Structure formats: structure tokens, C-alpha cells
Coordinates of C-alpha atoms in Angstrom, one line a residue:
M3 CA 96.4 79.8 127.0
K4 CA 98.6 78.5 129.7
K5 CA 96.6 78.3 133.0
I6 CA 99.0 79.4 135.7
F7 CA 98.5 79.0 139.4
L8 CA 97.2 82.3 140.7
V9 CA 97.6 82.8 144.5
A10 CA 95.9 85.5 146.4
V11 CA 98.2 86.9 149.1
A12 CA 96.4 87.4 152.4
T13 CA 98.3 90.5 153.3
A14 CA 96.7 93.4 155.1
F15 CA 96.8 96.8 153.4
V16 CA 97.0 99.7 155.8
A17 CA 96.5 103.3 154.9
T18 CA 100.1 104.1 155.4
G19 CA 101.7 101.3 153.3
F20 CA 102.0 97.6 152.7
A21 CA 102.4 95.1 155.5
Q22 CA 103.7 91.5 155.1
S23 CA 104.2 89.2 158.1
K24 CA 107.2 87.4 156.5
M25 CA 109.2 90.6 156.1
T26 CA 112.1 90.8 158.5
V27 CA 113.4 94.1 157.4
E28 CA 112.4 97.2 159.3
K29 CA 108.9 98.3 158.5
K30 CA 108.4 101.9 157.8
N31 CA 105.2 104.0 157.3
F32 CA 105.0 105.3 153.8
Q33 CA 102.7 108.3 153.2
L34 CA 99.9 107.5 150.9
W35 CA 99.7 110.0 148.1
Q36 CA 96.4 111.7 148.9
K37 CA 95.1 112.8 145.5
A38 CA 92.5 115.6 145.9
A39 CA 89.1 114.0 145.9
P40 CA 87.5 114.6 142.5
S41 CA 84.8 117.2 142.7
N42 CA 82.5 114.9 140.7
A43 CA 82.8 112.0 143.2
V44 CA 79.5 111.1 144.9
S45 CA 80.0 109.9 148.4
M46 CA 76.6 108.2 148.8
K47 CA 75.1 104.9 147.6
A48 CA 72.3 105.1 145.1
E49 CA 69.1 104.1 147.0
R50 CA 66.7 101.6 145.6
M51 CA 63.0 101.8 145.2
E52 CA 60.2 100.0 143.2
K53 CA 59.7 101.0 139.6
L54 CA 57.0 103.6 139.0
P55 CA 53.8 102.3 137.2
V56 CA 53.6 103.1 133.5
R57 CA 50.4 104.3 131.8
D58 CA 48.0 101.4 131.6
V59 CA 46.9 102.4 128.1
Q60 CA 49.4 103.8 125.7
Q61 CA 48.5 106.1 122.9
Q62 CA 49.3 104.2 119.7
V63 CA 52.4 105.5 118.0
R64 CA 52.5 106.1 114.3
T65 CA 54.4 104.1 111.7
T66 CA 56.9 105.8 109.6
A67 CA 54.8 107.0 106.7
Q68 CA 57.5 109.5 106.0
K69 CA 61.1 110.1 107.1
A70 CA 61.1 110.6 110.9
T71 CA 62.6 113.8 112.2
R72 CA 64.8 113.4 115.2
R73 CA 63.5 115.1 118.3
L74 CA 65.7 117.6 120.0
I75 CA 65.5 119.3 123.4
A76 CA 63.4 122.4 122.5
D77 CA 65.5 125.1 124.0
G78 CA 68.7 123.9 122.2
I79 CA 70.6 123.4 125.5
F80 CA 71.9 119.9 125.9
Y81 CA 74.8 117.5 125.2
S82 CA 75.0 113.9 123.9
R83 CA 75.9 111.1 126.2
P84 CA 79.4 109.6 125.7
A85 CA 79.7 107.3 122.7
G86 CA 79.6 103.6 123.6
T87 CA 78.1 104.0 127.1
L88 CA 74.8 102.3 128.1
Y89 CA 72.3 103.1 130.8
G90 CA 71.8 101.3 134.1
G91 CA 68.4 100.8 135.5
W92 CA 66.3 97.9 136.7
N93 CA 68.4 94.9 137.6
W94 CA 66.2 91.9 136.9
A95 CA 69.0 89.6 137.9
E96 CA 68.6 90.9 141.5
G97 CA 64.9 90.8 141.9
G98 CA 63.8 93.7 139.8
S99 CA 64.7 96.7 141.9
G100 CA 67.3 99.2 140.6
Y101 CA 68.8 102.6 140.5
Y102 CA 66.2 105.4 139.9
Y103 CA 68.9 107.9 139.1
T104 CA 69.7 108.2 135.4
T105 CA 72.9 106.2 135.5
L106 CA 75.5 106.0 132.7
I107 CA 77.6 102.8 132.7
G108 CA 81.1 102.7 131.1
A109 CA 84.6 101.5 131.9
P110 CA 87.0 103.1 134.5
Y111 CA 90.2 104.8 133.4
T112 CA 88.5 105.6 130.1
D113 CA 87.6 109.0 128.6
F114 CA 83.9 109.9 128.5
T115 CA 83.3 112.6 126.0
Y116 CA 80.1 114.6 126.4
V117 CA 79.6 116.3 123.1
N118 CA 78.3 119.9 123.4
K119 CA 75.0 120.4 121.4
C120 CA 74.2 123.8 122.6
V121 CA 73.1 126.5 120.1
D122 CA 74.9 129.1 122.2
N123 CA 78.7 128.8 121.5
N124 CA 79.5 130.6 124.7
S125 CA 78.5 127.7 126.9
E126 CA 80.5 126.6 130.0
W127 CA 80.9 123.4 131.9
T128 CA 80.6 122.7 135.6
V129 CA 80.5 119.5 137.7
N130 CA 78.5 119.6 140.9
G131 CA 78.5 123.4 140.7
E132 CA 82.3 123.6 140.4
D133 CA 84.1 125.0 137.3
A134 CA 85.3 122.2 135.0
T135 CA 87.1 124.3 132.4
E136 CA 90.3 122.3 132.7
D137 CA 88.4 119.2 131.4
V138 CA 87.0 120.9 128.3
V139 CA 88.4 119.9 124.9
N140 CA 87.1 121.6 121.8
G141 CA 84.1 122.7 123.7
N142 CA 83.2 119.2 124.9
Y143 CA 83.6 117.9 128.4
V144 CA 86.0 115.0 128.7
G145 CA 86.0 113.0 132.0
A146 CA 88.1 110.0 132.9
Y147 CA 86.4 108.2 135.8
A148 CA 88.6 106.2 138.1
R149 CA 87.7 103.8 140.9
T150 CA 87.0 105.3 144.3
E151 CA 85.8 103.8 147.5
L152 CA 83.4 106.6 148.3
G153 CA 80.3 105.1 149.6
G154 CA 81.3 101.8 148.1
A155 CA 79.3 102.6 145.0
S156 CA 81.9 104.3 142.8
L157 CA 79.4 106.9 141.7
F158 CA 80.2 110.2 140.0
Y159 CA 78.2 113.3 139.0
V160 CA 77.7 113.9 135.3
P161 CA 78.6 117.4 134.1
T162 CA 76.4 120.3 133.5
V163 CA 76.5 122.6 130.4
N164 CA 75.6 126.2 131.1
T165 CA 74.5 129.0 128.8
T166 CA 73.0 132.4 129.3
A167 CA 69.6 131.0 128.5
G168 CA 69.8 128.0 131.0
S169 CA 71.6 124.8 131.7
Y170 CA 71.3 121.0 131.1
T171 CA 72.5 118.0 133.1
L172 CA 72.0 114.4 131.9
G173 CA 69.0 113.2 134.0
D174 CA 67.1 116.5 134.1
Y175 CA 64.4 114.6 132.2
N176 CA 64.4 111.6 134.5
V177 CA 60.8 110.7 135.6
Y178 CA 61.9 110.5 139.3
Y179 CA 63.6 113.9 139.1
K180 CA 60.5 115.4 137.4
R181 CA 58.2 113.9 140.0
E182 CA 60.6 115.1 142.8
F183 CA 61.5 111.7 144.2
I184 CA 65.2 112.6 143.9
S185 CA 67.2 115.8 144.0
L186 CA 69.6 115.0 141.2
G187 CA 69.3 113.4 137.9
G188 CA 72.5 111.8 136.5
L189 CA 75.4 109.7 137.7
V190 CA 78.2 107.6 136.3
R191 CA 78.9 104.1 137.5
M192 CA 81.3 101.4 136.3
D193 CA 82.0 98.7 138.9
S194 CA 79.7 95.7 138.7
L195 CA 77.6 93.4 136.7
T196 CA 74.2 95.0 136.0
C197 CA 71.4 95.2 133.4
L198 CA 72.6 97.6 130.6
Y199 CA 70.0 99.4 128.5
P200 CA 70.3 101.1 125.1
S201 CA 68.1 104.0 126.3
D202 CA 67.3 105.5 129.6
P203 CA 64.7 103.4 131.4
N204 CA 64.1 106.3 133.8
A205 CA 63.4 108.9 131.1
A206 CA 60.2 110.9 131.7
V207 CA 57.2 110.9 129.3
L208 CA 54.8 113.8 129.8
S209 CA 51.1 112.9 129.3
N210 CA 48.2 115.2 130.3
G211 CA 50.4 117.1 132.7
V212 CA 51.8 114.0 134.5
Y213 CA 55.3 112.5 134.0
Y214 CA 55.4 108.7 133.5
S215 CA 58.0 106.1 133.0
P216 CA 58.9 105.7 129.3
S217 CA 57.5 102.2 128.8
A218 CA 55.3 101.7 125.7
A219 CA 53.4 98.5 125.0
W220 CA 50.5 99.1 122.6
G221 CA 51.4 99.0 118.9
L222 CA 50.1 98.4 115.5
L223 CA 50.1 94.6 115.2
D224 CA 46.8 92.8 115.3
S225 CA 47.8 91.5 118.7
D226 CA 48.1 95.1 119.8
N227 CA 51.8 94.3 120.4
L228 CA 54.4 97.1 119.9
F229 CA 57.0 94.5 118.9
G230 CA 56.8 90.7 119.1
S231 CA 54.2 88.2 117.9
G232 CA 51.4 89.4 115.6
S233 CA 50.6 90.4 112.1
D234 CA 50.2 93.6 110.0
E235 CA 47.6 93.7 107.2
D236 CA 50.2 95.0 104.7
F237 CA 53.4 93.3 105.9
G238 CA 52.2 89.9 107.2
K239 CA 53.6 88.1 110.3
A240 CA 56.2 89.8 112.4
V241 CA 59.3 87.5 112.8
T242 CA 61.9 89.7 114.5
A243 CA 62.5 92.6 116.8
V244 CA 65.8 94.4 116.2
Q245 CA 67.8 96.8 118.3
V246 CA 71.2 98.2 117.1
F247 CA 73.7 99.0 119.9
P248 CA 76.7 101.4 119.5
K249 CA 80.3 100.2 119.5
P250 CA 81.1 99.8 123.3
I251 CA 83.3 102.3 125.0
S252 CA 85.3 99.3 126.2
P253 CA 84.8 95.5 125.4
L254 CA 81.4 94.6 126.6
F255 CA 80.9 91.3 128.5
F256 CA 77.5 89.8 129.2
D257 CA 76.0 86.4 129.7
K258 CA 72.2 87.0 129.7
I259 CA 69.7 89.2 127.9
Y260 CA 66.5 90.3 129.8
V261 CA 63.5 91.2 127.6
E262 CA 60.6 93.0 129.3
A263 CA 57.6 91.3 127.9
L264 CA 53.9 90.7 128.2
S265 CA 51.5 87.9 127.3
E266 CA 47.9 86.7 127.6
T267 CA 49.2 83.3 128.8
Q268 CA 52.9 82.6 128.6
P269 CA 55.2 84.0 126.0
I270 CA 57.0 80.8 124.9
P271 CA 55.1 77.4 124.7
A272 CA 56.6 74.3 126.3
G273 CA 59.2 72.5 124.2
M274 CA 60.1 75.5 122.1
K275 CA 63.4 77.5 122.0
M276 CA 63.5 81.0 120.8
R277 CA 66.7 82.6 119.5
A278 CA 68.4 86.0 120.1
Y279 CA 71.1 86.7 117.6
I280 CA 74.1 89.0 118.2
T281 CA 75.2 90.2 114.8
G282 CA 77.4 92.7 113.1
V283 CA 75.7 95.7 111.4
K284 CA 75.7 97.1 107.9
D285 CA 74.2 100.1 106.2
S286 CA 70.9 99.9 104.3
T287 CA 69.0 102.5 102.4
V288 CA 65.3 102.6 103.3
T289 CA 62.6 104.4 101.2
Y290 CA 59.7 105.9 102.9
R291 CA 56.2 106.4 101.6
D292 CA 56.9 110.0 100.7
E293 CA 59.8 108.6 98.6
S294 CA 62.4 110.2 100.8
Q295 CA 65.4 107.9 101.6
E296 CA 67.6 107.4 104.6
V297 CA 70.6 105.2 105.3
V298 CA 70.1 103.2 108.5
K299 CA 72.0 100.5 110.4
V300 CA 70.5 97.0 110.1
P301 CA 71.7 93.5 111.3
D302 CA 74.2 91.8 109.1
M303 CA 72.9 88.2 109.3
E304 CA 76.0 87.0 107.4
N305 CA 78.1 88.1 110.4
I306 CA 76.5 86.3 113.4
I307 CA 78.6 86.9 116.4
D308 CA 76.7 84.6 118.8
I309 CA 73.3 83.1 119.5
L310 CA 71.5 83.0 122.9
Y311 CA 68.3 81.0 123.6
A312 CA 65.2 81.1 125.7
E313 CA 62.6 78.5 126.4
S314 CA 59.4 78.4 128.5
S315 CA 61.4 77.9 131.8
D316 CA 63.4 81.0 131.0
T317 CA 60.8 83.4 132.1
L318 CA 60.4 85.6 135.3
D319 CA 57.1 86.6 136.8
F320 CA 54.2 86.6 134.3
V321 CA 51.9 86.8 137.3
S322 CA 51.9 90.6 137.5
T323 CA 49.3 92.2 135.2
T324 CA 48.7 95.4 133.3
T325 CA 45.7 96.7 131.4
R326 CA 46.2 97.5 127.7
N327 CA 43.5 98.4 125.2
Q328 CA 40.9 97.0 127.7
K329 CA 42.7 93.7 127.9
T330 CA 44.5 92.4 131.1
L331 CA 47.9 90.9 130.2
K332 CA 50.6 89.3 132.3
T333 CA 54.0 91.0 132.4
G334 CA 57.5 89.7 133.2
Q335 CA 60.9 89.1 131.7
V336 CA 62.1 86.6 129.1
V337 CA 65.8 85.6 129.8
Y338 CA 68.0 84.6 126.9
K339 CA 71.2 82.7 127.7
K340 CA 74.2 81.3 125.8
P341 CA 74.6 77.6 126.3
G342 CA 77.2 76.8 128.8
Y343 CA 78.9 73.6 129.9
T344 CA 79.7 71.5 133.0
D345 CA 83.4 70.8 133.6
I346 CA 84.6 67.4 134.8
L347 CA 84.3 68.5 138.4
G348 CA 80.6 69.2 138.0
N349 CA 81.0 73.0 138.0
N350 CA 78.4 74.8 135.8
I351 CA 80.3 77.1 133.4
P352 CA 77.9 79.7 131.9
G353 CA 78.3 80.8 128.3
N354 CA 79.7 84.3 127.8
V355 CA 79.5 86.9 125.1
V356 CA 82.1 89.6 124.4
V357 CA 81.6 92.3 121.8
D358 CA 83.9 95.1 120.8
Q359 CA 82.1 96.5 117.8
Q360 CA 78.8 98.0 116.8
F361 CA 76.3 95.2 117.0
A362 CA 72.6 94.3 116.6
L363 CA 70.4 92.3 118.8
V364 CA 67.8 90.3 116.8
L365 CA 65.0 88.6 118.7
A366 CA 63.7 86.0 116.4
D367 CA 61.0 83.3 116.0
F368 CA 57.9 85.3 116.9
E369 CA 56.0 83.7 114.0
K370 CA 56.2 80.2 115.4
D371 CA 52.9 78.5 116.4
G372 CA 51.9 79.1 120.0
V373 CA 54.2 82.1 120.7
D374 CA 52.3 84.8 122.6
Y375 CA 55.0 87.3 123.2
G376 CA 54.9 91.1 123.2
V377 CA 58.0 93.2 123.8
F378 CA 57.8 96.5 125.6
G379 CA 59.6 99.6 124.2
N380 CA 61.2 102.6 125.9
E381 CA 60.4 106.0 124.5
V382 CA 63.8 107.7 124.0
E383 CA 64.6 110.9 125.7
D384 CA 64.7 114.1 123.6
G385 CA 68.2 114.8 122.4
D386 CA 69.6 111.3 122.9
D387 CA 70.8 110.8 119.4
S388 CA 72.9 107.8 120.3
V389 CA 69.9 105.4 120.2
D390 CA 68.8 103.7 117.0
R391 CA 65.1 103.1 116.6
A392 CA 64.0 99.6 117.2
R393 CA 62.6 97.8 114.1
M394 CA 60.2 95.0 113.4
G395 CA 61.1 92.5 110.7
F396 CA 58.3 90.7 108.8
E397 CA 58.2 87.4 106.9
N398 CA 58.3 89.1 103.5
G399 CA 61.6 90.7 104.3
R400 CA 60.2 94.2 104.9
S401 CA 60.6 96.1 108.2
L402 CA 58.8 98.8 110.1
T403 CA 59.7 101.3 112.8
Y404 CA 57.8 104.0 114.6
S405 CA 57.9 107.8 114.1
T406 CA 58.3 108.2 117.9
P407 CA 61.9 107.2 118.8
I408 CA 61.5 103.9 120.6
A409 CA 64.1 101.4 121.7
L410 CA 63.4 97.8 122.8
A411 CA 63.0 97.4 126.5
V412 CA 65.9 95.0 126.7
S413 CA 69.0 94.8 128.8
L414 CA 72.3 93.0 128.6
Y415 CA 73.4 91.6 132.0
G416 CA 77.1 92.4 132.0
M417 CA 79.7 95.1 132.3
F418 CA 82.3 97.1 130.4
D419 CA 85.4 95.4 131.6
R420 CA 88.8 97.0 132.1
A421 CA 92.2 96.0 133.3
Y422 CA 94.6 98.9 133.4
A423 CA 98.3 98.7 133.9
P424 CA 99.5 102.3 134.4
K425 CA 103.0 103.4 133.7
V426 CA 103.0 105.1 137.1
P427 CA 100.4 103.7 139.6
G428 CA 99.9 107.1 141.3
I429 CA 99.2 105.6 144.7
Y430 CA 102.3 106.3 146.8
S431 CA 104.4 109.5 147.2
F432 CA 107.7 107.5 146.6
E433 CA 106.9 106.6 143.0
D434 CA 109.4 107.8 140.5
E435 CA 107.7 109.2 137.4
T436 CA 110.8 108.5 135.3
L437 CA 110.3 104.8 135.8
D438 CA 107.9 102.5 133.9
Y439 CA 106.1 100.3 136.5
R440 CA 104.9 98.0 133.7
I441 CA 108.4 96.6 133.4
V442 CA 109.4 94.1 136.1
A443 CA 112.9 93.0 136.8
L444 CA 113.0 89.4 138.0
P445 CA 115.9 88.0 140.2
V446 CA 118.6 86.2 138.2
N447 CA 118.9 83.5 140.9
G448 CA 115.2 82.8 141.1
S449 CA 112.6 83.9 143.5
P450 CA 113.1 83.7 147.3
E451 CA 110.8 81.8 149.5
E452 CA 108.6 84.9 149.9
Y453 CA 106.8 84.7 146.6
G454 CA 107.9 87.3 144.2
Y455 CA 109.6 89.6 146.7
G456 CA 112.7 89.5 144.5
N457 CA 110.7 91.4 141.8
Y458 CA 111.6 95.0 141.4
T459 CA 110.4 97.8 139.1
Y460 CA 113.0 97.9 136.2
G461 CA 115.4 100.8 136.8
S462 CA 114.9 100.9 140.5
T463 CA 117.5 99.8 143.0
G464 CA 115.0 97.6 144.7
S465 CA 111.5 97.6 146.1
I466 CA 110.5 100.0 148.8
F467 CA 108.2 97.3 150.2
V468 CA 111.2 95.0 150.8
T469 CA 114.0 97.4 151.7
G470 CA 112.0 100.1 153.5
E471 CA 114.0 102.8 151.7
E472 CA 112.0 105.5 150.0
S473 CA 114.7 106.1 147.5
D474 CA 114.3 102.6 146.0
A475 CA 111.0 103.7 144.4
G476 CA 110.2 100.1 143.2
Y477 CA 107.2 97.9 143.4
P478 CA 107.4 94.1 144.1
G479 CA 105.8 93.3 140.8
A480 CA 103.4 94.9 138.2
F481 CA 100.6 97.1 139.3
V482 CA 97.2 96.6 137.6
N483 CA 93.8 98.2 138.3
T484 CA 90.8 96.0 137.5
N485 CA 87.1 96.8 137.1
V486 CA 86.0 94.4 139.8
Y487 CA 87.9 92.5 142.5
W488 CA 90.4 90.0 141.1
F489 CA 89.0 87.3 143.3
D490 CA 85.3 86.9 144.0
E491 CA 83.8 85.9 147.4
D492 CA 84.4 82.2 146.6
E493 CA 88.1 82.9 145.7
N494 CA 87.4 82.3 142.0
S495 CA 89.6 84.4 139.8
N496 CA 87.9 87.1 137.6
Y497 CA 91.1 87.7 135.7
D498 CA 93.9 85.7 134.2
I499 CA 97.4 86.4 132.8
L500 CA 98.1 85.7 129.2
G501 CA 101.5 84.9 127.8
V502 CA 103.2 83.5 130.9
P503 CA 106.4 81.6 129.9
D504 CA 107.4 78.2 131.2
W505 CA 110.1 79.7 133.4
I506 CA 107.5 81.5 135.6
Q507 CA 106.4 78.9 138.2
D508 CA 103.3 80.8 139.3
C509 CA 102.0 84.3 139.9
V510 CA 101.0 85.8 143.2
I511 CA 98.3 88.4 143.3
D512 CA 98.0 90.9 146.2
P513 CA 94.5 92.5 145.6
S514 CA 94.6 94.7 148.7
F515 CA 95.5 98.0 147.1
P516 CA 93.0 100.9 146.8
Y517 CA 91.1 101.7 143.6
Y518 CA 90.8 97.9 143.0
G519 CA 94.5 97.8 142.6
N520 CA 96.5 94.6 142.4
V521 CA 100.2 93.8 142.5
I522 CA 101.2 90.8 140.5
M523 CA 104.4 89.1 141.7
F524 CA 106.2 86.5 139.6
N525 CA 107.8 83.4 141.1
V526 CA 110.6 82.8 138.6
D527 CA 113.1 80.0 138.0
P528 CA 116.9 80.8 138.1
L529 CA 118.4 82.0 134.8
P530 CA 120.0 79.0 133.1
T531 CA 123.8 78.7 133.2
G532 CA 125.3 80.4 130.1
E533 CA 122.1 82.3 129.3
K534 CA 122.6 86.1 129.3
G535 CA 119.0 87.1 129.8
R536 CA 115.4 86.5 128.8
Y537 CA 112.1 88.3 128.7
A538 CA 108.4 87.8 128.2
W539 CA 105.4 90.0 127.4
V540 CA 102.3 89.3 129.5
N541 CA 98.8 90.8 129.8
V542 CA 96.0 90.7 132.3
V543 CA 92.9 89.4 130.6
G544 CA 89.2 89.3 131.7
S545 CA 86.5 86.7 131.0
E546 CA 86.9 84.8 127.8
A547 CA 84.3 83.8 125.3
E548 CA 84.6 81.6 122.3
M549 CA 83.4 83.3 119.1
G550 CA 83.6 80.9 116.2
D551 CA 87.3 80.2 115.7
D552 CA 88.5 82.9 118.0
V553 CA 88.7 83.5 121.8
V554 CA 87.7 86.9 122.8
Y555 CA 88.5 88.6 126.1
S556 CA 86.4 91.1 128.0
T557 CA 89.6 93.1 128.6
V558 CA 93.3 93.0 127.8
S559 CA 95.6 95.2 129.8
E560 CA 98.5 97.3 128.6
P561 CA 101.5 95.0 128.0
I562 CA 103.7 94.1 131.0
L563 CA 107.3 93.3 130.3
L564 CA 109.1 90.7 132.4
V565 CA 112.9 90.9 132.3
Q566 CA 115.4 88.5 133.8
G567 CA 119.1 89.1 133.5
D568 CA 120.8 91.2 130.8
V569 CA 118.2 92.3 128.3
D570 CA 118.2 95.3 125.9
V571 CA 114.9 96.6 127.2
D572 CA 114.8 99.6 124.8
A573 CA 115.2 97.3 121.8
V574 CA 112.6 94.9 123.0
I575 CA 110.1 97.7 123.6
A576 CA 110.9 99.2 120.1
A577 CA 110.2 95.9 118.5
N578 CA 107.1 95.3 120.6
V579 CA 107.6 91.6 120.3
Q580 CA 104.7 89.4 121.4
S581 CA 102.8 92.3 122.8
V582 CA 99.1 91.6 122.9
R583 CA 97.2 94.6 121.7
S584 CA 93.9 93.0 120.7
N585 CA 91.2 91.3 122.8
V586 CA 91.0 88.5 120.2
R587 CA 93.3 85.6 119.7
P588 CA 92.9 82.6 117.3
S589 CA 91.7 79.5 119.1
N590 CA 93.7 76.2 118.8
N591 CA 91.4 74.6 121.4
F592 CA 88.3 73.7 119.5
T593 CA 85.5 71.5 120.9
Y594 CA 85.3 67.9 119.7
S595 CA 82.9 65.0 120.3
L596 CA 84.1 61.7 121.7
T597 CA 84.3 60.4 118.1
G598 CA 86.8 63.2 117.2
Q599 CA 84.3 65.4 115.3
R600 CA 84.6 69.1 115.8
V601 CA 81.3 70.4 117.2
A602 CA 79.7 73.8 117.9
N603 CA 79.2 75.3 121.3
S604 CA 75.5 74.4 121.1
F605 CA 76.3 70.7 121.0
K606 CA 74.9 68.7 124.0
G607 CA 76.8 65.8 125.6
I608 CA 80.3 64.9 126.5
V609 CA 83.0 66.8 124.6
I610 CA 86.7 67.2 124.7
R611 CA 88.3 70.7 124.9
D612 CA 91.8 71.6 125.8
G613 CA 92.5 67.9 126.4
K614 CA 89.8 67.6 129.0
K615 CA 86.3 66.2 129.1
Y616 CA 83.3 68.4 129.7
I617 CA 79.6 67.9 129.7
M618 CA 77.8 70.4 127.5
K619 CA 74.2 71.2 128.5

């Protein structure tokens, strides 16, 4: 991929328009298109508090002696969470505090479909008490959540399904809601790196009239572990703990895995590395003791997407204690990471993982000598049929799960990324809905000194930001919304541009627009003499990860077409030439040792990649 020079323009965005100090034309105030604030927008920040204690002694859950029956909310009034979303919760990367609302995490500008599971076919939908009929499709609520600056948290209410017998809102069975620490249960959030869970870590568990957090620790292994190290008298030593995740709602980017664990000493002995595999999944038929059968999802170990590692130094806490089965154990988190590398400037580049398919997490190596490692589980909320039960794998190839739906208490530190290039940005009142703002007309004579200000929306007579005339209806480049800021606090770029041709000198990013909006302006060379016109397709891409022989991006935007001179735009669009539709591209930039041998990403030492030397750690 060509690395172009990205420049962040230090212009000031004001509520009435776009200001640029180099502009000599008359400035004019342009009315910002004030969309009605969505009724489901939450204008507060989620507060933080310490995690509630779990029950010190858990009732031992049963193994699957027969086919387990999925629990359902008893009154038949509920809906399933949107496919591919995960839960937010305790952010171990930020000291172990977190949101105590039930929080769904997904991608902005993406449809979230809440599937109606109510027995009563006459159910209706509301959001924060307001009618939501216009967002109902085939009886299901469909919400597309966009960026807002309300409270700086980009939080939205989840919907409520109502019947004559009662109503249900995601989060009604949150332990903090049940214990009256909060007044609402469920929110949607999208805008930051956080710990993402397969099941709700705030779900309530009712025991002896008291609601507790869903953590479970005591299991059937001879170590009393629920999952992790230990043996079973029939199955032998446990070797793996497995959690299947759904296909993400948008490409899922992460760089760490946090496992909530416990140990009598320390989970991983010094000098040992333990592996966490990210794999594809496949169907497998299991037979229960009553001879009933069920098709379940299991890891496809012939399709290993990536491997992360943890060693004794990759642990947090293990000073705090809990009592389990009359034993005092240390609790903490084991952190798995993908090996990164150090570039030639000494910058530490972490390893990244991107998945865009249903996948399994396989925690391995529990059978190794000296491992004292128990994995907590989270009991799954009634009605959450999106969660696959966690499984234990044993050395004889057999596996076990529990009759109570339990997910591993693991989280992926990452986010669902999204870069969205809308046909019409929907920010200003002057925008022309007959134009496609993803097509940029570049000046034939090359860009003027003001970077990119010769760029116009194709079909407009100019750019309103340059000429000051509302009738021009153009932007000075392509408009793209991103999930997080284009540039971080250190001016590092979170996004890049793929497919930029040699005749583009550099790209200038103005990240000052609302809803994490960015205008990309292109500094172009003059059209060569005798050449009628030229064009290029480009896409905004997010973080990249090397997956075998491919490079995978955390997001790829809708195609943006750059046009200079006389080009048959309709024909180009019809042919869709060079348009990037996938977040995967073949890699021609493999990693080699100094002797010229191609090496894997786990190789340690000096390597050559992309013609440059790096130190792999």
C-alpha cells in the first residue's frame, strides 16, 4: 500500500460553517442543518463505579448429561440483541472500572436489528417512552445509530417492546438495575476502544432472594475450576477452554484479550508461554448421554486466523482474593497479546487482529506442568440466545459444557471500526441531494497553494467553502465519517487512504466536522499535456493486520472516485473498476530475515518488511 503524506489541517470549525484563514473570498455564515435530535440519544455520560462482589461460593453447575434446554424469559416478552454486537463492561485496560449499564457495542452508521421474540403478536416498540413505529420492519426494531456529541459519550437508549401483558427493555435484568443502583438498564455505545464481552457482565443472577453479578468460578474439575487447569475422572486433563463468537456486525479490531482468572499462586509459571488461538468455526454433531444429538459450533483448528500469547509477566493483580469451596484464591486478569515489532525509529508497534467472520477463541495449554489457572465464567441472561456455551476440551479429544448457559469471562480489547463515505453528508442545508459527494472533481491545472481547495464535488459549479455561494453546493473534497478521531492526541493517524495514484502528491485531512466527520482534500499534479482525463478509486481504511498471506483492515469505506479532466464518470461507475469492496487484500510485503528467508510474525530479531528493517520482539 502506498503510504501517502496525510496532513491534518488546523482549521477551526464553527457552528455556522467552515473557516480557513487563507481564504480571501468573502466569508459567509452557512446555516448548519439542524437534524432533529434522535429521541433515543442519551445526553449524559455513563458513570463509573466499582464492580459488585460476586457470591463467594458458587453452587456447582451440572454437566450436560442430556441435551440442554435453552432458558427463555418466563413471561415470553423479550427480544434478542442485534446480531454481531458484543457487550461493554469492565475495562481492565483502564484500571478495572467500567460501565455498569448494560451496554451494547456495535458500529456507527450500521443497522441494529432487535428481533421480536414476544409471544403476543400485537407488540409495539418505543424508545425512551416515544413511539418508534417508523423504525419497525417486519415486527422488529431496526435502529441505525450515528455519532453524536451529546455528553461526549455517544450513548443511545435501547428500544422497549410493549405488549398488553408487559414490556421488556434490554438491561431490565441488569444486576445494578435490579439492586436499584441505576434507573435505566440498557444503552448503545460505539466510539472507543474498550473490553468487549460475549455475554452481559452485568446480568443479574438471583440467589436466595438477592441479585448478584453473573460470575461463576466453581466447577467440576478436581481443582474446583469451572474452566482451566485440572482433571475430570472420566475425561482426563483439561487442555482448552473455548468460546465461539458471532460474526461481527462490522469488522472487529482488537489487540489484547483479557481473561478473568483465579489461582492459588500465579496462573502461568515463569518461562512459559500460553497460547490463545483465534480460529474459524465449523459444525459438529454432539451426542449426549440420553443419546439425543445436537449440532454445535466448534473451533476449526485447520483454519487458525491468529495466535496471541501470555506469559507470567502478562498478568494483572492476583493480589485480590476470593473464597471458593473453603479455599482462598487470588484473582486477576491474564492478558494475551499478538507479537508486535519495533520499527527502525524505535517505535513499538503492537500486533493487531481483525476478524470479519464467526470465530472461536481457544485458550490452550492448561495441561502444562506448573499451570495453576482457573477461568471465570459469566452466567448468560435468560433470553440471550446469541451466546454459545463455553466448552472445555480434554486431552482425549472429548469436550464438556454445562447445563446452565455459561460464557467465558473473557473480553477482547478493541472496537467495531467503521469509515463511512455517505453519498450526501447531511451536515449543511446547501447540500444537493442530486449530487454524489463521493465523487471528487480535481483541478486540471493542479492544486493551488491552498491544499486541495481546487477540489469540488463532481457536478457542482464549485465549492461553497471557497466561493461563498450557496448555489455551488460542493465540498472541497470527499466527506468521510470515522468511528474515532482520524488523528489521536499524538497526531498519529488512525486511518489511511488506499489506492492513491502517483499523480496525487498528498492528502489533506480536515477532521473538524461534527459526527467525527472529515473532509479529505487531494493535492493533485496538473493533467499531462495531451491527456484527456484520468481517474482513480480510493478508500479510507482503518488499522491493518497481517493474517497469513493477506492484509486485513478494520474498516474499508465506500469507494471514493477521483476525477481529473474529461472522464466518462457513468461508464467508470458502471464498470466499478478498482473499487475496493473487501477489507482483505493479498499481501506482497511478506516478512523476511536478513538471510532472505521468509519468516512468520512470531519471529524474533531483525527482519525486512516493505523494504525497511524492523526489530521483531
